[in-house]
Amino acid sequence: MEKKPAQSEAMQKYFDSLEAKLFTEMEIANAARSKGEDPHPYVEIPLAKDLADRVENLIGVKGVAKRLREIEEEGKNREESALLIAKEIAEGKVGGFTTREQSVDAAIRVSMAVITEGVVAAPIEGIAEVKIDKNSDGTEFLRIYYSGPIRSAGGTAQALSVLVGDYVRRSLGLDRFKPRKELVERYAEEIRIYKRTASLQYSPTDDEIRLIVENCPVCVDGDATEEAEVEGYRNMPEIPGNRLRGGMALVIAEGMILKAPKVKKHVDNLSMDGWEFLDKLIAGTKTEDKKGDDTPAASGKPGAVTLKIKPKTKYIQDLIAGRPLFSHPSREGGFRLRYGRSRNTSFAAAGISPAGMFILDDFITNGTQLKVERPGKAAGMAAVDSIEGPTVRLKNGDVVRADDGKTALQIKPDIEFIIDIGEILFNYGDFLENNHQLMPSPYCFEWWLYDYENGYNRLKEEKKVDISRFPNPDDVEKLKHVSEEEALLFADAGIPLHPDYNYLWHDLYLEELEKIADFIAENGKLEDYEYETESVSCLSLPYEKSVDDGIKPLLENILILHKVREIDGEKRILIAPPTHVLRCLSVTVEKDKSFKKAWTSEEIKSAGIELTIDAVSKISNMTVKARAPSRIGARMGRPEKSALRKMSPAAQVLFPIGEHGGKTRNLVNASEYREDMNATTGKFEIKIGMRVCPRCGRETHKWRCGCGEFTIERLFCPRCGIETSDSKCPKCEKPTMGGRKKAIEFRPIYKEAIERLGVRDNFDLIKGVKELMSRAKTPEPLEKGILRALHDVYIFKDGTARYDMSDIPLTHIRADELGITAEDLKKLGYEKDIYGKDLELDDQVVCLFVQDLIISVDCAEYLLKTTQYIDDLLKKYYGVDPYYNCKTIKDLLGVMVIGLAPHTSAGVLGRLAGFTKASVGFAHPYFHASKRRNCDGDEDCVMLLLDGMLNFSREYLPDKRGGQMDAPLVLTIRIDPNEIDKEAHNIDMCARYPHAFYLATEEYKNPAEISKIMDLVSSRLKTPDQYENFMFTHGTTNIASGPAFSAYKTLETMTDKMEAQLQLAEKIRAVDESNVAELVLKSHFLPDIMGNLRAFSKQTFRCIKCEAKYRRPPLTGTCPKCGGGNIILTVHEGAVRKYVEVSKEVAIKYHVSEYTLERIELLEQDIIQTFENHKIKKTSLTDFM
Amino acid sequence: MDETIILEKASEAGFMINKEAVDYLIGCRLQEDCLPRIFSEIDASVFVIETEHLTVLVQTLEKEAEATKTAEESKETAALPYKYSFDENMVDVLEDISEKTTSVGEYNQFVQYFRDRYTRISEMIRSRVSARPIESLPKGKNVKPLSREGNSDITIIGMISEKTTTGNQHIILTLEDPTGTFPVLINQRDTDLVEQADKLLLDEIVGITGNLTPEGTILMASKITQPDVPNNYSSNRRRSEGYALFISDVHVGSKEFMKNEWETFLDFLNGKSENPQLQKMASEIRYIIVAGDIVDGIGIYPGQEFDLEIPEIMRQYEVTAEYFHRIPKNIHVVISPGNHDAVRRAEPQITFSKEIQRLFPENVTFVGNPAVISIDGVCVHIYHGCSMDDMVAAIKGVSYQEPTSGMVEMVKRRHLAPTYGSRVMISPEKRDYLIIDKVPDIIHCGHVHTIGVQNYKNILLINSGTWQAQTDFQKKVNIMPDPAKVPFVDLKTMKPGILDFNDDY
């Protein structure tokens, strides 16, 4: 009955092959687990074909999937379905719950899961409890307890969950919530303090909070999540305790207030009453905060193109030491916006030239996060070499631009100043997703090509000009770069000037333009200069005079490339070719070869021309368009990540050994532990879940008794102490637990495991855990840990081995950049390249299948070790055939993995299709979206599918809030683009943006206005094209070009990083280094010093023997818990002083404000006074003299 | 005199009083403000005050009152500007950390610091109950009865290191002394004791009397003894006269500094008030005590630069010093620092740097925070009051509106900032300077920007308000300051009052 997504036969084949392999591995895992060596004799990750499956498996309400599919058939959208299914569950039509509270609870969770695509953990972890409570007038109302993980649901789902609550409470006939006045005030105070101690995207006013709490028909309540307490409205009978309830604050502030318009829409659709207060909220919602936007627009000069968009300073506000600023907001010299999509950008990932990555001192590389001014908040970075790189001035005075990594590395040692940091590539979809109005596009080649096509056709029709000198518009490669002669020919025919011969005229005042023209007219001459072999005609200017008169900086700033060479003993500036520059400045060459300028700025002004760019068009008699009207400020965010996941402290097996394995939690040490001289070796007390054999009555921690019988859990009630195997206490009905403290003989368990595996008993270190956090305290089989230690594999809390990587999207691949061949790709089912040609060569570009992954080489090496561990496990522990048999990382091609993002509980099936030197995980944006990630610097993990199936068990998950997050509770086996994060629907997939797009950017249109003419994923849904025939507008030669690692990661100390950051700031025109120094001191170093000083004087203490922590030193001096262990400080003088010297040096060197300098001096004085002993007389050198 | 006030003051002083004595007092020629002094003179061994205890005292006081009255009248006619010369207005610094710091931030110093606190405060409690060291408590399964009667009361004195409430609402305290720790249970049914225990703060030192459980695992409390000041405490201060003024939290440099009101205050000090009574009072001022935050400082909180009129720290002190130069030179000014001042933040705070002191006139004496001084025999304990934030958060009934309510709690614990690790930063000195060792006549705090004057067991508690109008931050957290008011004390009668310098005054 299940509906198949629309797909082509080739795609069907691909999905079928994935599923076939999945089921093979499933069988292996089920067979292995059926031997009873694991908590359950079957694979514990349920498979989900679609959203309906995921929701049912995640929440565990039977019948939901079937009903959801029926509802979808009826044509309901996601949110409508969510409300409808909630109602049916609440009314008992689905799920069949017996109590009202149970059914309401399930209804709210299910509907929330539907809204969040059944991926995030919020529906299970974000709602602690749903309760029916009584108002003071005796009527009943609904109370929803939210907890911290509700954050992962996002504002809309948070707000809608409240609406769902109201919807279902009506069908149950409950009254609305009627709070007391004091309680309302408590909410207001609590949210206010929460904003201060934790963080909220939005600070609601007290009136907004009052409005919601007084009027919301459902009580939004929550667990205490913060240590901080309210100060005013304490000890309310309705609320246990005084600590802050984070979930409540999030739902009210970020959900209900921010998403009021969305909730309103549904309220109207359902014509529900009692939500009229939303109108007030929407009307009263504060507009953009007034602070911040105080930097004057760089382009606000008279004569320059004035942007209608104000610079945004938000991204720059918390500048961190070591993470450089690349450009102040919208400043000249900063990133120039270019529209388009490369195969490794979109979906909140942007491209810059690999040359830029090198020239900006290696701080940016693939996967590095940039905090950007717009269109969103942040973007992951990817190397795109088809856009312009930075323009720099070399030490010899030359101004050159580097567009590729090789050139960049060549010139890097000679760079004196970075005039312009190059282009940044954002796709239209990112503007659409962020609802950011379009900004004027630069007059780039893509746009020019439309003008050329139109011009060509016009000329052809008019037949006035000899068309044979005009290349055919289809010959795109030829037109990309044309000669000066051609460019001027086209321009004279009415086609705007080719971008190659265009400069940033719009950055100049009209007077400056005239100044350049005057200078050239007076001092310039045409000269031939020998470049290597050929002689080139150049515009030649006297160097010294150009510098003295300020002409060279003007030429530099508008990116007129030039060289400085000595001719006849005089330094000259050489610009080649010269004609287009003279033409743009309307400087004519007279017969006697002298120059003449035949215009004045007054004349132009009196002709009503205000903008310099228009003046250039006018005087040159050509159409000259703005080359870089929009700039985007940026600073470095998080560095890229590619690292194996380790718990802290790292573990290789979930087996508890308490303090007996020493600080490293070493099982080997634990097996040799002796309480005292007479004690049995390896015997100690530990909390471990015990089980009992129903046949022979023996007690063991294993799931299968030595006699072969499956054992039964032995639980107890923590309150009554009654032993039972039930999950509830038969007496008090409280949930039971496993793992009473009990003496176990660990040594024989250990030795037996070693013997069973048949490995040599020569381990130095096998890392266990101190204690188990799960409810039943179920340990992992020790054998698994031994084999993991053998292969140097580590695990996460659920028993799986994982590897984390920054997410970067990738829609197309080439075998040669992935360390594989076309043959390999063919084996994986790739047949045609993007042009429909048969795949034969390694450099053909093919469309990436949506569930194929490109992982970092380091990740591949770790997964290789993991396959070897799994093979050993199959062979030596389960006694079946090994499966992977991988020897090199290339053998990993086609291996199945699970992708899983933090804060979610649904894994996605993936397949390895190649390896990259970049420290990132490339995958189709759909794949990232199905994990509910975008690519703005997020990261997540992969694990081997078979690892998850063999080793994952819910039994291991910690019994605490958030314990179920980040675990593969369900596995999505096929990506349906309709059921992924909607953000991915806004990605554009065309080879070329339409002409109308560029025109729309000039008008600052809202991106939604032109979405119909853009080829978006949303327009391809439910057709075979949703999976294939994707294109990109900008190519890139190698997705891994650029530095191997961000300098942030390779520089060792914070001081080094900060020095590098400031050196870079000194070099970049768009960055004011003294401002950077000030910001870093203010937002990083000074708070750090202050914080450490404060921490020193309020510090906690720690026992070095048993790790016990003390809020205050015990009066006995030594540790009473372990009987005399030495206690030490947790904050030392060194930590406080760490940044004082460097702060002072930086403050003086970069001339920060007096205020900041004084603050540093005061802090230094405070530190001296805190650590100075007046009673010890200081001796100085003079005392001896 | 009013009967209820007499009864109240008597009980405050720790006495009962019979009807006859009350009537005698109502009939005498004295004012109510003499009562604390009268009761303080009565021997502590007296249980019920009778007329015979009063007659001699009352007669002396009556004579004294006559004499002052005539003296005052004669001086008024004399119209000399200042009644007391600077040399007469001496200040003795009795306790002050400045120049005596020992901490270099080592672990042992933290231990030493808390041991000093334990030793000195536990002694105060030990004088009232007989206690035993925690180590000596019998532990384990077979506890032998401590005495032949079985479970008799025992007392331990300890620092509270943990305080939790059980599921059944019993309060569990962990008491610690240098020999070990022991848990104490306050039964939820003992409402009086629970009320007392609710207010207990971490790291304060208390004596707990109670029974050990048969297993010897926990002490069931029946009585809590705080060090406090004895009910019958009476000062042996010297007789003095003239006025002392108490100010704090001037916040020069802040945009909200109330310049006009401050100018009015300076005018008043210089005898420029229009009100002749105030003129006369000004001529009798001998001391001004300043409890910290004389400037707004810089970098105290994020974004402070936007709230500053004067963004340079030294300039703030220069302007402040100029103001202090305008205080009549006969008045002895004592300044101690607060959390906004340019000295270390950790308490005890040492006094201002020489560089800052140099700016001020010679009639200013600088001390640390806290400091104990004697002004002509009257003992004043000055403390800026950062711990007040802790008290408000932790103790029911303590509020910013009534700042002396927090000061009462300090006296009860004989410590200015009992809780470690919360809002107050501590420098682990050899000696705990935050202990209220010698019982002062006056305790003077600031910090909370509200004003309060209260008598507690013959100690005058003063919180001296501010000269800073409501800041944006305070507006947001709904703190209403009570600015431009100056509490004062008549050193002769120890009678307090409050001067108001707000514009509409």
mmCIF file with all atom_site columns, N, CA, C and O in Angstrom, chain A residues 109 113 302 544 598 600 689 904 1070 1096 1118-1119:
data_model
loop_
_atom_site.group_PDB
_atom_site.id
_atom_site.type_symbol
_atom_site.label_atom_id
_atom_site.label_alt_id
_atom_site.label_comp_id
_atom_site.label_asym_id
_atom_site.label_entity_id
_atom_site.label_seq_id
_atom_site.pdbx_PDB_ins_code
_atom_site.Cartn_x
_atom_site.Cartn_y
_atom_site.Cartn_z
_atom_site.occupancy
_atom_site.B_iso_or_equiv
_atom_site.pdbx_formal_charge
_atom_site.auth_seq_id
_atom_site.auth_comp_id
_atom_site.auth_asym_id
_atom_site.auth_atom_id
_atom_site.pdbx_PDB_model_num
ATOM 1  N N  . ARG A 1 109  ? 3.135  14.229 21.471  1.00 0.00 ? 109  ARG A N  1
ATOM 2  C CA . ARG A 1 109  ? 4.443  13.766 20.979  1.00 0.00 ? 109  ARG A CA 1
ATOM 3  C C  . ARG A 1 109  ? 4.380  13.373 19.505  1.00 0.00 ? 109  ARG A C  1
ATOM 4  O O  . ARG A 1 109  ? 5.259  13.714 18.716  1.00 0.00 ? 109  ARG A O  1
ATOM 5  N N  . ALA A 1 113  ? 6.372  15.007 16.420  1.00 0.00 ? 113  ALA A N  1
ATOM 6  C CA . ALA A 1 113  ? 7.282  14.200 15.606  1.00 0.00 ? 113  ALA A CA 1
ATOM 7  C C  . ALA A 1 113  ? 6.949  14.369 14.133  1.00 0.00 ? 113  ALA A C  1
ATOM 8  O O  . ALA A 1 113  ? 7.833  14.438 13.287  1.00 0.00 ? 113  ALA A O  1
ATOM 9  N N  . PRO A 1 302  ? 29.265 60.178 -1.725  1.00 0.00 ? 302  PRO A N  1
ATOM 10 C CA . PRO A 1 302  ? 28.612 60.764 -2.888  1.00 0.00 ? 302  PRO A CA 1
ATOM 11 C C  . PRO A 1 302  ? 29.311 60.251 -4.139  1.00 0.00 ? 302  PRO A C  1
ATOM 12 O O  . PRO A 1 302  ? 30.530 60.145 -4.178  1.00 0.00 ? 302  PRO A O  1
ATOM 13 N N  . GLU A 1 544  ? 56.822 57.223 -8.587  1.00 0.00 ? 544  GLU A N  1
ATOM 14 C CA . GLU A 1 544  ? 56.936 58.069 -7.390  1.00 0.00 ? 544  GLU A CA 1
ATOM 15 C C  . GLU A 1 544  ? 55.813 59.099 -7.330  1.00 0.00 ? 544  GLU A C  1
ATOM 16 O O  . GLU A 1 544  ? 55.171 59.284 -6.298  1.00 0.00 ? 544  GLU A O  1
ATOM 17 N N  . ALA A 1 598  ? 39.055 65.479 -22.107 1.00 0.00 ? 598  ALA A N  1
ATOM 18 C CA . ALA A 1 598  ? 38.143 66.470 -22.637 1.00 0.00 ? 598  ALA A CA 1
ATOM 19 C C  . ALA A 1 598  ? 36.861 66.569 -21.843 1.00 0.00 ? 598  ALA A C  1
ATOM 20 O O  . ALA A 1 598  ? 35.787 66.720 -22.397 1.00 0.00 ? 598  ALA A O  1
ATOM 21 N N  . THR A 1 600  ? 35.059 67.605 -17.630 1.00 0.00 ? 600  THR A N  1
ATOM 22 C CA . THR A 1 600  ? 35.266 68.007 -16.238 1.00 0.00 ? 600  THR A CA 1
ATOM 23 C C  . THR A 1 600  ? 34.105 67.480 -15.412 1.00 0.00 ? 600  THR A C  1
ATOM 24 O O  . THR A 1 600  ? 33.017 67.215 -15.941 1.00 0.00 ? 600  THR A O  1
ATOM 25 N N  . GLY A 1 689  ? 24.222 -4.363 36.451  1.00 0.00 ? 689  GLY A N  1
ATOM 26 C CA . GLY A 1 689  ? 22.917 -5.008 36.341  1.00 0.00 ? 689  GLY A CA 1
ATOM 27 C C  . GLY A 1 689  ? 23.050 -6.519 36.388  1.00 0.00 ? 689  GLY A C  1
ATOM 28 O O  . GLY A 1 689  ? 23.716 -7.117 35.549  1.00 0.00 ? 689  GLY A O  1
ATOM 29 N N  . THR A 1 904  ? 19.419 14.528 17.361  1.00 0.00 ? 904  THR A N  1
ATOM 30 C CA . THR A 1 904  ? 18.387 13.801 16.650  1.00 0.00 ? 904  THR A CA 1
ATOM 31 C C  . THR A 1 904  ? 18.444 12.343 17.084  1.00 0.00 ? 904  THR A C  1
ATOM 32 O O  . THR A 1 904  ? 19.374 11.921 17.758  1.00 0.00 ? 904  THR A O  1
ATOM 33 N N  . ALA A 1 1070 ? 40.001 45.739 4.050   1.00 0.00 ? 1070 ALA A N  1
ATOM 34 C CA . ALA A 1 1070 ? 38.645 45.809 4.583   1.00 0.00 ? 1070 ALA A CA 1
ATOM 35 C C  . ALA A 1 1070 ? 38.616 45.647 6.095   1.00 0.00 ? 1070 ALA A C  1
ATOM 36 O O  . ALA A 1 1070 ? 37.544 45.584 6.692   1.00 0.00 ? 1070 ALA A O  1
ATOM 37 N N  . PHE A 1 1096 ? 38.809 32.300 40.406  1.00 0.00 ? 1096 PHE A N  1
ATOM 38 C CA . PHE A 1 1096 ? 39.834 31.993 41.393  1.00 0.00 ? 1096 PHE A CA 1
ATOM 39 C C  . PHE A 1 1096 ? 39.294 32.220 42.795  1.00 0.00 ? 1096 PHE A C  1
ATOM 40 O O  . PHE A 1 1096 ? 39.487 31.407 43.690  1.00 0.00 ? 1096 PHE A O  1
ATOM 41 N N  . THR A 1 1118 ? 42.715 17.573 53.977  1.00 0.00 ? 1118 THR A N  1
ATOM 42 C CA . THR A 1 1118 ? 42.821 16.501 52.980  1.00 0.00 ? 1118 THR A CA 1
ATOM 43 C C  . THR A 1 1118 ? 41.444 15.929 52.697  1.00 0.00 ? 1118 THR A C  1
ATOM 44 O O  . THR A 1 1118 ? 40.471 16.296 53.332  1.00 0.00 ? 1118 THR A O  1
ATOM 45 N N  . CYS A 1 1119 ? 41.381 15.025 51.713  1.00 0.00 ? 1119 CYS A N  1
ATOM 46 C CA . CYS A 1 1119 ? 40.081 14.546 51.230  1.00 0.00 ? 1119 CYS A CA 1
ATOM 47 C C  . CYS A 1 1119 ? 39.443 13.578 52.214  1.00 0.00 ? 1119 CYS A C  1
ATOM 48 O O  . CYS A 1 1119 ? 39.986 12.509 52.476  1.00 0.00 ? 1119 CYS A O  1
#
